[in-house]
Short mmCIF file of C-alpha atoms in Angstrom, two decimals:
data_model
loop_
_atom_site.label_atom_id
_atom_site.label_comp_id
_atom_site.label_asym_id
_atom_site.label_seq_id
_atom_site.Cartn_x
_atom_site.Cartn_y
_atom_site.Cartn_z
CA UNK J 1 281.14 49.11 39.21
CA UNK J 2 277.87 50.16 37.11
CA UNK J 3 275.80 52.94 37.47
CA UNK J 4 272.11 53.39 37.24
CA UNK J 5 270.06 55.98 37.39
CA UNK J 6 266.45 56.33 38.75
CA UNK J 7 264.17 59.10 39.68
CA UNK J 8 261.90 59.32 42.57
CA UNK J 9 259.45 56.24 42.94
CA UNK J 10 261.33 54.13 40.37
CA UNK J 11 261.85 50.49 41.43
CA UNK J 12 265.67 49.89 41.64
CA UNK J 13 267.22 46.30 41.86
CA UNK J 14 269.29 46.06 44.66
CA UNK J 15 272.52 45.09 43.25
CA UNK J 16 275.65 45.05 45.84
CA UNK J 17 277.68 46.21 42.96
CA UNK J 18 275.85 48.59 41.92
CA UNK J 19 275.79 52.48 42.83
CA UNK J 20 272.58 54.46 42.79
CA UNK J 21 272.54 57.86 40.98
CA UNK J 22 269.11 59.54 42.77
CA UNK J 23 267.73 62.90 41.44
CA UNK J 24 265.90 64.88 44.87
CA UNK J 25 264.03 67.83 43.09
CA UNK J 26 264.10 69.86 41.22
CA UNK J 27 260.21 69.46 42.49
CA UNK J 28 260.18 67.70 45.64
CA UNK J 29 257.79 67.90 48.72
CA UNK J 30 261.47 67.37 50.74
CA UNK J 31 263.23 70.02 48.78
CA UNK J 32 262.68 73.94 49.18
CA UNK J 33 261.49 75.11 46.15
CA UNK J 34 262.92 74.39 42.84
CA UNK J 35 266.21 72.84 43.96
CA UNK J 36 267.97 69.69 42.49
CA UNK J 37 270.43 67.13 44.38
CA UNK J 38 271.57 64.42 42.75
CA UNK J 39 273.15 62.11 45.17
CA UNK J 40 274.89 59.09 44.55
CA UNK J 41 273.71 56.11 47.30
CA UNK J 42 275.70 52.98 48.44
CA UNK J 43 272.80 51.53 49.61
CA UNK J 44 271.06 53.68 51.71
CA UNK J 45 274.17 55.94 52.40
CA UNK J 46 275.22 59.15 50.11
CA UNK J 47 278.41 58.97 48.73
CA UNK J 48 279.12 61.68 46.85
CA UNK J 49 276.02 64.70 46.53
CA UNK J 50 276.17 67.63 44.12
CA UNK J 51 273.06 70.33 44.34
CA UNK J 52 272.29 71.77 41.85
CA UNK J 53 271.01 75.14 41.33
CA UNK J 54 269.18 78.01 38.56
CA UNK J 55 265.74 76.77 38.22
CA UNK J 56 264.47 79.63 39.66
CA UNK J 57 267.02 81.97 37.75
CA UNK J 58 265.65 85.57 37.30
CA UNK J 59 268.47 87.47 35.93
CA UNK J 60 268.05 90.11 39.11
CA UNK J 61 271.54 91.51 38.77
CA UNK J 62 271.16 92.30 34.89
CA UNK J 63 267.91 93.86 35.40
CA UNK J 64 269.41 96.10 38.33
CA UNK J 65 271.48 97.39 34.99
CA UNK J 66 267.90 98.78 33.48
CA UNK J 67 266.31 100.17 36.49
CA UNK J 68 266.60 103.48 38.46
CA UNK J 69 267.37 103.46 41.97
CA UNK J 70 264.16 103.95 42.87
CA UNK J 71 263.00 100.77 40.98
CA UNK J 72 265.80 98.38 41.93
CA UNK J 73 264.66 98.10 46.23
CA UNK J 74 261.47 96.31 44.57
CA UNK J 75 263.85 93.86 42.73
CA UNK J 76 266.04 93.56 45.47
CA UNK J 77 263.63 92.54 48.39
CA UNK J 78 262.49 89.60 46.48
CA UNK J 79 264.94 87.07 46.38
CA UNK J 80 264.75 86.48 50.02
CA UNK J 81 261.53 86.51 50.03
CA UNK J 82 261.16 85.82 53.52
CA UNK J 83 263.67 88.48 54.34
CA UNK J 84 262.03 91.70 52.02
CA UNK J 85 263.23 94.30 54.04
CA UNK J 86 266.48 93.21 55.10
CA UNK J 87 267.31 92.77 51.39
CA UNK J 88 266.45 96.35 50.42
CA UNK J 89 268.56 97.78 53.30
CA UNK J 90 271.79 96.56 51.05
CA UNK J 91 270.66 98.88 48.23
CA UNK J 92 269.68 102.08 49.80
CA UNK J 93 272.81 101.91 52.48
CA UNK J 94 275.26 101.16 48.91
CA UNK J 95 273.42 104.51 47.28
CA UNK J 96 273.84 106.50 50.22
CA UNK J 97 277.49 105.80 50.85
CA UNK J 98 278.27 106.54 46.84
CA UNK J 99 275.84 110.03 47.60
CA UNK J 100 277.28 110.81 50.93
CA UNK J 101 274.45 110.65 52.25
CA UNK J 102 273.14 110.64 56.06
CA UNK J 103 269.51 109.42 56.60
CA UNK J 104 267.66 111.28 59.54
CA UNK J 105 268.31 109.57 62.75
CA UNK J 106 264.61 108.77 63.54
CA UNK J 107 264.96 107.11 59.71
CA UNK J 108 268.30 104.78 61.07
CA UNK J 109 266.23 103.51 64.52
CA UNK J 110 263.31 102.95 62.79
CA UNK J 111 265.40 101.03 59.64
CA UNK J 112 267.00 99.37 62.44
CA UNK J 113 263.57 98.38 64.34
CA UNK J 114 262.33 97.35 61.06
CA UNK J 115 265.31 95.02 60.15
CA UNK J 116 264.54 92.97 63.02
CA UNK J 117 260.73 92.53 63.12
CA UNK J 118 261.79 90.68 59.41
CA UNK J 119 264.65 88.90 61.17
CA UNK J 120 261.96 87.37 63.58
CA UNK J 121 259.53 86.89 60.89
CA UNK J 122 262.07 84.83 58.95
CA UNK J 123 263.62 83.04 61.90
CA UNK J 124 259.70 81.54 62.83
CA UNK J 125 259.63 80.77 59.29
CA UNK J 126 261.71 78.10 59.68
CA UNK J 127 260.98 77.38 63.99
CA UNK J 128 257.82 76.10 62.53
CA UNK J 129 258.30 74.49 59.12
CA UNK J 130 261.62 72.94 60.00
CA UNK J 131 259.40 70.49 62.79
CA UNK J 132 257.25 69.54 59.82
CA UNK J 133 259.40 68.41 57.44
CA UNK J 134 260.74 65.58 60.44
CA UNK J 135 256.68 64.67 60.97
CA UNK J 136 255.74 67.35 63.47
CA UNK J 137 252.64 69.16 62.07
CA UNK J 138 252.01 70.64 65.44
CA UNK J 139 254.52 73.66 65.87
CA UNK J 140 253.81 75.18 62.28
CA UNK J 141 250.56 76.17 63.78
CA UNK J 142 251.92 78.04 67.24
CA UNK J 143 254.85 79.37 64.95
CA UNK J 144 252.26 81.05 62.40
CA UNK J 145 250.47 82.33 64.81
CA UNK J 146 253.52 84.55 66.30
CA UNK J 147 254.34 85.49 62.38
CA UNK J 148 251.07 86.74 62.14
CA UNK J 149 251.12 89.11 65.44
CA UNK J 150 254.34 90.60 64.09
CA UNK J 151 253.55 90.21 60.37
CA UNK J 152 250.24 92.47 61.07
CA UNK J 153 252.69 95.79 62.51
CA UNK J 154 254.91 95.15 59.49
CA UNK J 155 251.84 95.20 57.02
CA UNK J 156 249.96 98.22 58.76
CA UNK J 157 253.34 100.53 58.27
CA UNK J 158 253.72 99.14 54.64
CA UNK J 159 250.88 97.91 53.28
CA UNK J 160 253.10 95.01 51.99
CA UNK J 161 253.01 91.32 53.77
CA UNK J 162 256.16 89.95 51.97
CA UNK J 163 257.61 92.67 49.90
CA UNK J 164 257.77 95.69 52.18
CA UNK J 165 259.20 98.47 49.71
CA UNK J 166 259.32 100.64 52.63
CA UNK J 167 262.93 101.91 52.31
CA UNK J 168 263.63 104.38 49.98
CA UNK J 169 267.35 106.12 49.20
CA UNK J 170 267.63 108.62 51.89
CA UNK J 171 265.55 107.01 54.55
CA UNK J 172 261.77 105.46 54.48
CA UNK J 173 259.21 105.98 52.31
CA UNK J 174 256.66 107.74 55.18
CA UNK J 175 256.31 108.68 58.51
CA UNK J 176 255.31 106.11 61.06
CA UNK J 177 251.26 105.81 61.47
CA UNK J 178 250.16 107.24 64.71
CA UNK J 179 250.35 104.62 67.48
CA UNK J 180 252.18 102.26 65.90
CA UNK J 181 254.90 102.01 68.34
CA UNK J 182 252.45 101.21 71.03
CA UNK J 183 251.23 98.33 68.84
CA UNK J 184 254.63 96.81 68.04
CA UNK J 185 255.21 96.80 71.70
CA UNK J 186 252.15 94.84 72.60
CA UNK J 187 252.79 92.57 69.75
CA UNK J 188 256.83 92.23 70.70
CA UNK J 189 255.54 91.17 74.77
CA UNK J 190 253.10 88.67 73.72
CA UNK J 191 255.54 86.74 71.22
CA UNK J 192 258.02 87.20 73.57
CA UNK J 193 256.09 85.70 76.17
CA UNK J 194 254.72 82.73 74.04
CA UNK J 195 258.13 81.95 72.15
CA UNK J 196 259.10 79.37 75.37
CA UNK J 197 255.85 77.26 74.50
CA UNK J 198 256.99 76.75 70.82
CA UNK J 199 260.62 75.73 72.49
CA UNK J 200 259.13 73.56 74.60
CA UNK J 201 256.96 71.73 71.94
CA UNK J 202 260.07 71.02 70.09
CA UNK J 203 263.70 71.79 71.21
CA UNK J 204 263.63 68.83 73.92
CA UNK J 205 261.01 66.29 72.01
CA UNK J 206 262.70 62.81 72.29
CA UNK J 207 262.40 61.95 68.64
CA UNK J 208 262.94 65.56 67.75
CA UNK J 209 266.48 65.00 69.39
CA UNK J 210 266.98 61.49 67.56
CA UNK J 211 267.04 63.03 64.07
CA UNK J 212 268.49 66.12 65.12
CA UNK J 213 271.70 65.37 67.46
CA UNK J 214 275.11 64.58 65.90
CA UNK J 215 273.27 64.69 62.28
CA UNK J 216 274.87 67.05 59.62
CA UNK J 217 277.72 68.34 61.48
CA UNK J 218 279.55 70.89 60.04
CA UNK J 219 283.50 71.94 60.82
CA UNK J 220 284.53 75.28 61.39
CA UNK J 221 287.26 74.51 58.84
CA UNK J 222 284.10 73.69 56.30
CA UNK J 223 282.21 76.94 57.24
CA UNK J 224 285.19 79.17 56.48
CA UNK J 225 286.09 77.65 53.15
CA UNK J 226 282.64 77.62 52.07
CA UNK J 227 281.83 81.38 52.97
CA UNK J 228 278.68 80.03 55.14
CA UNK J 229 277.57 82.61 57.40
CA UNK J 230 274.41 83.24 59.60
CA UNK J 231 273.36 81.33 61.66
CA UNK J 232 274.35 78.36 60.28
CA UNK J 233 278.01 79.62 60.78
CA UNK J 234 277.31 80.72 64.57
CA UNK J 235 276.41 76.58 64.81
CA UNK J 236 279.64 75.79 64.62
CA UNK J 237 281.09 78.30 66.70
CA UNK J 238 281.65 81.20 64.06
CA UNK J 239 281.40 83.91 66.25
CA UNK J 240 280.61 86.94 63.59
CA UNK J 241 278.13 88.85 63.00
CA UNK J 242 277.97 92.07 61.49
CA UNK J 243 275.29 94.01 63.57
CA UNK J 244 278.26 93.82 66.08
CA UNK J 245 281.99 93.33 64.27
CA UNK J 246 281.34 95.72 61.26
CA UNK J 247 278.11 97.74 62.50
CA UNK J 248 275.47 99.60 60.33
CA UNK J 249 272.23 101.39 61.11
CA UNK J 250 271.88 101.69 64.63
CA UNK J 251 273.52 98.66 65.89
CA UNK J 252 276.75 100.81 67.43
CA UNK J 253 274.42 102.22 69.98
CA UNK J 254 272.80 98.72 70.67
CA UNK J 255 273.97 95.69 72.81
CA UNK J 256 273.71 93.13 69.97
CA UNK J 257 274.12 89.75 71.72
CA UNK J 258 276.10 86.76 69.35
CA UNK J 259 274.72 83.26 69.92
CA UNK J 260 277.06 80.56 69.37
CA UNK J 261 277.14 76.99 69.78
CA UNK J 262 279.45 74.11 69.58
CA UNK J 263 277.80 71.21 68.10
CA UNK J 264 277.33 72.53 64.89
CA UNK J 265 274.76 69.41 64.02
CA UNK J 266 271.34 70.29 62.59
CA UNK J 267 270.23 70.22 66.85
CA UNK J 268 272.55 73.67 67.34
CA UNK J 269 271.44 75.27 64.59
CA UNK J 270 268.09 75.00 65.53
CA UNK J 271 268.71 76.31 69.04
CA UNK J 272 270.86 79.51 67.46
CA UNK J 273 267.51 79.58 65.80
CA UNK J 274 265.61 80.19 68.83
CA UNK J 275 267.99 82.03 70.61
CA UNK J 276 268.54 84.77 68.00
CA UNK J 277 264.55 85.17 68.22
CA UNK J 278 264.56 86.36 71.46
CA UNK J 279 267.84 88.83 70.76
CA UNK J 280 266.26 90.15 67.86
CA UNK J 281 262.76 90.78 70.44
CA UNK J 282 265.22 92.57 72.65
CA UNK J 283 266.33 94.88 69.82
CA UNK J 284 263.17 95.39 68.92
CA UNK J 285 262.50 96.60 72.19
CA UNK J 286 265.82 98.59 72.62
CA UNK J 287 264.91 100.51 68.79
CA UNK J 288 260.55 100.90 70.34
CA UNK J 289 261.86 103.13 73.66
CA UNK J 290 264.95 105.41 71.18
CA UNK J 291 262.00 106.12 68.84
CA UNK J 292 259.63 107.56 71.42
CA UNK J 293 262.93 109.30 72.92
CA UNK J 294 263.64 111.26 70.04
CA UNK J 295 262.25 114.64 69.02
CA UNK J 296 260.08 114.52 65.73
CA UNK J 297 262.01 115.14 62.89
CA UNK J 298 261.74 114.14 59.18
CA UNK J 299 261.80 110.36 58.24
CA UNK J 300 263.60 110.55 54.75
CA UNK J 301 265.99 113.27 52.82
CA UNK J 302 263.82 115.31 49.58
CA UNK J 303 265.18 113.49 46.51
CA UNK J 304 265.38 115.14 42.95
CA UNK J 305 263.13 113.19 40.85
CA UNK J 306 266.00 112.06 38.70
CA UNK J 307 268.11 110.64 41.14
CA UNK J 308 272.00 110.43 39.92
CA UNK J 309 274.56 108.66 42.27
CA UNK J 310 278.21 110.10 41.34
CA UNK J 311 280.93 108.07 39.58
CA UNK J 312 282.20 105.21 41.87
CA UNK J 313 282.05 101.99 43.64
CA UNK J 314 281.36 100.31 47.00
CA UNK J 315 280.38 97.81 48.70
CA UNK J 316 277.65 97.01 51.61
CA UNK J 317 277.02 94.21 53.55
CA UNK J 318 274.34 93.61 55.64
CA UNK J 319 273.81 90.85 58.59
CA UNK J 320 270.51 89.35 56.58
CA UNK J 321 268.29 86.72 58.75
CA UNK J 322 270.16 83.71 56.75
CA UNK J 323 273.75 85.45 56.74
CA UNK J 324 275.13 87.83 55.31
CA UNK J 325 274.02 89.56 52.09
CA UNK J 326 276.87 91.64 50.02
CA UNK J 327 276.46 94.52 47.41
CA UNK J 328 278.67 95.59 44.92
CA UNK J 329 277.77 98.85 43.63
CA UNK J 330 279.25 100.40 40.29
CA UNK J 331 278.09 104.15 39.29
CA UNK J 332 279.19 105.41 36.18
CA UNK J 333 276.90 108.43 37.31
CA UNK J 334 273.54 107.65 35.90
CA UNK J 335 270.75 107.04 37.25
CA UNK J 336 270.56 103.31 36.94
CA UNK J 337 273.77 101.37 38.50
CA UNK J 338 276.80 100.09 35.92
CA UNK J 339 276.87 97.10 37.85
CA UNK J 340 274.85 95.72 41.25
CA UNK J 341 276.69 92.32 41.97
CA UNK J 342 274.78 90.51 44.82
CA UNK J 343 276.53 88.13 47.39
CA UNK J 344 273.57 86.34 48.79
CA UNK J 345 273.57 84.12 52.01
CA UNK J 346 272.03 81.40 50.91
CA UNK J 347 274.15 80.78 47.75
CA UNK J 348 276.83 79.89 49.92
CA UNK J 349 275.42 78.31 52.65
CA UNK J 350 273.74 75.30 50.45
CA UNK J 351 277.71 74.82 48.25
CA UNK J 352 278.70 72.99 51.41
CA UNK J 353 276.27 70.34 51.45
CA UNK J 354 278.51 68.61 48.62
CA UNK J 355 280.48 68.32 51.78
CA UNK J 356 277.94 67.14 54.62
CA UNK J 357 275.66 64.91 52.61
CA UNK J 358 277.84 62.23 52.18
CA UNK J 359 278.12 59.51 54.86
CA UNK J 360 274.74 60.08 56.22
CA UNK J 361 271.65 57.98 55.38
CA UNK J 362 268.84 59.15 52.87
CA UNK J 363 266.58 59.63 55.61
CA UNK J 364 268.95 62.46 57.30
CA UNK J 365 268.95 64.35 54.29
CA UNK J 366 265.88 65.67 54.58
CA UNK J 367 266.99 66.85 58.43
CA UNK J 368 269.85 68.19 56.88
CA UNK J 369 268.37 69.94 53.83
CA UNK J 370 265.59 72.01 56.79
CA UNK J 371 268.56 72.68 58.66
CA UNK J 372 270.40 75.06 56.71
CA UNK J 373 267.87 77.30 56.41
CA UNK J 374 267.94 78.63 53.04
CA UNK J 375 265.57 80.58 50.12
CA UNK J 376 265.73 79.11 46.49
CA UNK J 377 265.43 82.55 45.42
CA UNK J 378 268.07 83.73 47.09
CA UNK J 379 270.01 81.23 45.59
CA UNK J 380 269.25 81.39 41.71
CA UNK J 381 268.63 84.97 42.05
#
């Protein structure tokens, strides 16, 4: 047995005795971002596949070391950066447990509001690209749309489209702008209300179905060992999720609804996809009618301007759109952290397709490789 190796558009001679060493990435248009897979192919099957990661490397975790706590949210809501918000929530909630700190309550709902506007943002993210990358230009298009509805409330509270740097330690950086509630509720309705035409466009398209059904199935053994999570786990019938088994925020007061499915092919993911959408809407709704319930009140706690968090360590884990998201906080009672070791979902979630790759044809891989529903940066970090 021989090896060769080839890259991307290289003739290869079909040899029966020979195995195929192909490099996908680390630029790719069927790779997200800056990742590498080198798969070795028995003819058009993979045999053995090995991704490979750290083009994108920042060195996030280090530079947590040489930042206040002020400073760090903006480093932290960027390696998801699809997720912004969700991925500062890990940071202030760490600080705030190693200050013993509360948050006003109109601060928690409107955290909690805020966590899942991103959540939805995210989850269309990949409703619409995931179509394109099997051939179906159409549903990008319907999905944007809906992103833009929602992403226009995020950006008029923040000013920020992507990177939000809305929470601050203590609660939110400012109070919410006059009639904004009314405005996420109109803008909750109407995606609510034109979510079933993007489902119908895809989830039950005949060739959709072909590429999707029985492809990439993952084992609820596999999950577990690999530490997948999100809604890649809840695929397979994982059923976990933090906003309900280990709550934070103001998910204890909320019915927070856990899709599962069986299947755990590339097909159920999608559809735990589309059916966490339309949870997260509900929450949304849930957090819009507590907020106009409750009495006004301040939205964040006064902070000295050298902030300090005492001697100690924790951790904080958050339910993140793509899984969960861990932080390990070390205080040696400075004002930057000792240590800030982050357990991203993605990380985890794309170790396991050294396990799934292999067996399937080329062509899958790309169905595969949309389906798990990961961020490069969150990744390399």
């Amino acid at each position: 047995m021989t090896e060769r190796v080839v890259g991307i558009g290289a003739g290869a001679k079909e040899l029966a005795t020979e195995d195929m060493i192909l490099n996908i990435g680390p630029q790719h248009p069927s790779t997200h971002g800056v990742l590498r897979l080198r798969l070795t192919l028995d003819g058009e099957r993979i045999a053995t596949a090995e991704p490979i990661i750290g083009y994108m490397h920042r060195g996030a975790e280090k530079l947590f070391e040489v930042r206040d706590y002020r400073q760090i949210i903006m480093l932290a809501n960027r390696h998801d950066w699809l997720a912004g918000f969700a991925n500062e929530l890990g940071v202030v909630i760490a600080a705030e447990r190693l200050l013993g700190m509360e948050p006003p309550v109109r601060a928690v709902w409107a955290r909690t509001l805020l966590a899942e506007l991103n959540r939805v943002l995210s989850h269309l993210m990949f409703l619409g690209s995931y179509p394109l990358e099997l051939g179906a230009m159409t549903p990008i298009f319907y999905s944007f749309n809906e992103r833009e509805r929602i992403q226009a409330v995020m950006e008029e509270i923040s000013g920020g489209r992507m990177h939000y740097m809305f929470n601050r330690v203590g609660g939110l950086k400012e109070e919410l702008p006059l009639g904004w509630l009314d405005r996420v509720s109109e803008a909750v309705a109407e995606t609510r209300r034109r979510v079933p035409v993007i489902e119908d466009l895809i989830l039950h398209n005949e060739i959709f179905m072909a590429r999707t059904k029985g492809v990439g199935v993952l084992t609820h053994e596999q999950i577990m060992q690999y530490g997948v999570s999100g809604p890649i786990a809840r695929a397979s019938g994982v059923d976990f999720d933090l906003r309900r088994d280990d709550p934070y925020l103001a998910y204890p007061e909320l019915p927070v609804k856990v899709v599962t499915k069986g299947g755990g092919d590339c097909h159920a993911r999608f559809e735990v996809l589309f059916d966490q959408l339309k949870v997260s809407l509900e929450l949304a709704d849930a957090c819009v009618e507590r907020l106009r319930s409750l009495p006004p009140g301040p939205i964040n706690q006064r902070l000295p301007k050298v902030l300090k968090v005492p001697e100690g360590h924790t951790y904080a884990w958050t339910e993140n759109p793509l899984g969960i998201n861990g932080y390990y906080l070390v205080s040696k009672g400075d004002k930057t952290p000792w240590r800030l070791k982050l357990r991203s979902a993605s990380y985890s979630n794309i170790q396991v397709l050294r396990e799934m790759l292999p067996g399937h044809l080329v062509a899958d891989m790309v169905a595969i490789l949309g389906s798990m529903f990961f961020v490069v940066g969150d990744i390399d970090k």
